[in-house]
Protein backbone atom coordinates (compact mmCIF):
# COMPACT_ATOMS: atom_id res chain seq x y z
CA VAL A 1 92.29 108.54 122.92
CA GLU A 2 89.56 109.48 125.39
CA LEU A 3 89.51 108.67 129.08
CA HIS A 4 86.38 109.02 131.29
CA SER A 5 86.48 108.10 134.93
CA LYS A 6 83.82 108.30 137.68
CA LEU A 7 84.58 107.55 141.28
CA GLY A 8 83.02 104.25 142.29
CA GLN A 9 81.80 103.47 138.75
CA GLY A 10 84.98 102.77 136.84
CA THR A 11 86.96 104.06 133.91
CA THR A 12 86.19 104.01 130.20
CA PHE A 13 88.94 104.17 127.57
CA ARG A 14 88.07 104.98 123.94
CA ILE A 15 90.66 104.59 121.23
CA ARG A 16 89.69 105.81 117.76
CA VAL A 17 91.65 104.58 114.76
CA PRO A 18 91.27 106.56 111.54
CA LEU A 19 89.54 104.76 108.68
CA THR A 20 92.40 105.78 106.41
CA LEU A 21 94.75 103.47 108.30
CA ALA A 22 95.77 100.95 105.64
CA VAL A 23 97.52 97.64 106.16
CA LEU A 24 99.43 96.17 103.24
CA PRO A 25 100.86 92.68 102.87
CA ALA A 26 104.43 93.35 101.76
CA LEU A 27 107.69 91.65 100.95
CA ILE A 28 110.58 93.24 102.84
CA VAL A 29 113.78 93.37 100.79
CA ARG A 30 117.22 94.96 101.08
CA ALA A 31 119.13 96.86 98.45
CA HIS A 32 122.64 97.91 99.47
CA GLY A 33 121.76 97.45 103.17
CA ARG A 34 118.61 99.58 103.01
CA ARG A 35 115.22 98.02 103.68
CA PHE A 36 112.27 98.50 101.34
CA ALA A 37 108.72 97.15 101.27
CA LEU A 38 107.28 95.80 98.03
CA PRO A 39 103.51 95.24 97.70
CA LEU A 40 102.99 91.47 97.81
CA ALA A 41 99.92 91.17 95.54
CA PRO A 42 101.71 91.64 92.17
CA ILE A 43 104.68 89.41 93.10
CA ALA A 44 104.72 86.18 91.10
CA ASP A 45 108.13 84.67 91.86
CA ILE A 46 111.50 85.14 93.57
CA PHE A 47 114.75 83.54 92.47
CA GLU A 48 118.50 83.94 92.91
CA LEU A 49 120.12 85.80 90.02
CA ASP A 50 122.82 83.97 88.09
CA PRO A 51 125.07 86.79 86.79
CA ASN A 52 126.34 84.50 84.02
CA LYS A 53 122.85 84.41 82.49
CA LEU A 54 122.46 88.20 82.23
CA GLN A 55 122.03 89.58 78.74
CA LYS A 56 121.24 92.95 77.16
CA LEU A 57 117.88 93.66 75.54
CA ASP A 58 118.00 97.14 74.03
CA ARG A 59 119.02 99.19 77.06
CA TRP A 60 117.64 96.73 79.63
CA ASP A 61 119.46 94.02 81.54
CA ALA A 62 117.45 90.85 81.04
CA VAL A 63 117.46 87.18 81.91
CA LEU A 64 115.73 84.17 80.37
CA VAL A 65 113.21 82.68 82.81
CA ARG A 66 111.03 79.69 81.93
CA GLY A 67 111.41 80.35 78.23
CA SER A 68 110.65 84.07 78.23
CA ILE A 69 112.79 87.17 78.57
CA LEU A 70 112.42 89.08 81.83
CA ARG A 71 113.55 92.72 81.89
CA LEU A 72 115.38 93.63 85.09
CA ILE A 73 115.39 96.76 87.21
CA ASP A 74 118.27 96.87 89.69
CA LEU A 75 117.33 98.82 92.82
CA GLU A 76 120.93 99.60 93.85
CA PRO A 77 121.70 102.07 91.04
CA TRP A 78 118.16 103.46 91.44
CA ILE A 79 118.98 104.52 95.02
CA ASN A 80 122.41 105.80 93.93
CA ALA A 81 124.10 103.10 95.98
CA GLY A 82 126.56 101.79 93.44
CA SER A 83 126.54 98.04 93.06
CA SER A 84 127.02 94.93 95.16
CA PRO A 85 130.51 93.50 95.60
CA PRO A 86 131.46 90.95 92.92
CA GLY A 87 130.21 87.49 93.81
CA ALA A 88 127.56 88.73 96.25
CA ALA A 89 124.28 86.82 95.96
CA ARG A 90 121.44 88.85 94.51
CA HIS A 91 117.78 88.01 94.11
CA VAL A 92 115.10 88.86 91.58
CA VAL A 93 111.55 89.64 92.68
CA VAL A 94 109.26 89.04 89.69
CA ALA A 95 106.14 91.22 89.59
CA ASN A 96 103.21 91.47 87.21
CA VAL A 97 102.74 95.12 86.28
CA GLY A 98 99.85 95.66 83.91
CA ASP A 99 100.22 93.10 81.14
CA GLU A 100 103.97 92.77 81.60
CA ARG A 101 106.38 91.06 83.99
CA TYR A 102 109.51 92.68 85.36
CA GLY A 103 112.26 91.49 87.66
CA PHE A 104 113.41 93.78 90.46
CA VAL A 105 116.95 92.98 91.57
CA VAL A 106 117.63 93.23 95.32
CA SER A 107 120.51 92.25 97.59
CA ASP A 108 118.42 90.19 99.98
CA VAL A 109 114.85 89.06 100.62
CA VAL A 110 114.01 89.48 104.30
CA GLY A 111 110.46 88.12 104.38
CA ARG A 112 106.76 88.84 104.37
CA GLU A 113 105.15 91.33 106.76
CA GLU A 114 101.86 93.12 107.24
CA ILE A 115 102.80 96.80 107.25
CA VAL A 116 100.94 100.00 108.06
CA ILE A 117 101.16 102.56 105.27
CA LYS A 118 102.24 106.04 106.34
CA PRO A 119 102.00 109.02 103.99
CA LEU A 120 105.21 110.50 102.65
CA GLY A 121 106.65 113.71 103.99
CA ALA A 122 107.02 116.72 101.73
CA SER A 123 110.66 115.92 100.90
CA LEU A 124 109.79 112.49 99.42
CA ARG A 125 106.40 113.24 97.88
CA GLY A 126 106.53 112.98 94.11
CA LEU A 127 109.67 110.83 93.85
CA ALA A 128 109.20 108.18 91.17
CA GLY A 129 108.86 104.67 92.54
CA ILE A 130 108.03 105.58 96.16
CA SER A 131 104.41 105.34 97.30
CA GLY A 132 104.68 105.58 101.08
CA ALA A 133 106.63 104.56 104.13
CA THR A 134 106.24 102.23 107.06
CA VAL A 135 107.77 101.96 110.50
CA MET A 136 109.43 98.58 110.98
CA PRO A 137 109.32 96.68 114.30
CA ASP A 138 112.82 97.96 115.19
CA GLY A 139 111.60 101.57 114.81
CA ARG A 140 113.43 102.28 111.54
CA VAL A 141 111.55 103.55 108.49
CA ALA A 142 111.33 101.55 105.26
CA LEU A 143 110.09 103.10 102.04
CA ILE A 144 107.22 101.38 100.25
CA LEU A 145 108.08 101.06 96.57
CA ASP A 146 105.65 101.32 93.69
CA PHE A 147 106.34 98.88 90.85
CA ALA A 148 104.81 101.04 88.10
CA GLY A 149 106.76 104.07 89.32
CA LEU A 150 110.00 102.07 89.37
CA ILE A 151 109.40 101.00 85.77
CA ALA A 152 108.65 104.57 84.70
CA ALA A 153 111.82 105.74 86.47
CA ALA A 154 113.88 103.01 84.75
CA ARG A 155 112.49 104.00 81.34
CA GLY A 156 113.29 107.65 82.00
CA GLY A 157 116.61 107.10 83.73
CA THR A 158 115.32 108.68 86.99
CA ARG A 159 116.82 107.75 90.35
CA ALA A 160 115.78 108.22 93.94
CA VAL A 161 117.62 110.62 96.20
CA ALA A 162 120.73 109.16 97.87
CA GLY A 163 120.47 109.00 101.64
CA HIS A 164 116.75 108.20 101.81
CA GLY A 165 115.58 104.76 102.83
């Protein structure tokens, strides 16, 4: 921010915004009370999970959707949060990742927002499934999740660090 003022002539304000400032359309979700941002572009569908239709496919939880099997990644165990109380409604966010589709299980879908991407601090850099952070309108931070990283973490059994998010 620059400020130039001359008596009798006026004041000039200059605000420079870095070109690296990136805005991302995102879907804001909750997992175990914590808010996360999911990139909106790869999202194909959202539906309420019927726990009676869950099945096992190798080591994956899966559900049949429109005639095809959808592998599920539950975000609650990933953040070391345990699981939702029995009977609690849960939702599946379906995303296209490469040539495959996966369902990401969340507690709640909050809505769509345009978010500003902030780089991760040193303590979160390199954690699988986390690509950045954003400051929400209420001033709290929400982590921006990376679908490909979440899938890699699920395949390798990696979890995020409890207490973040």
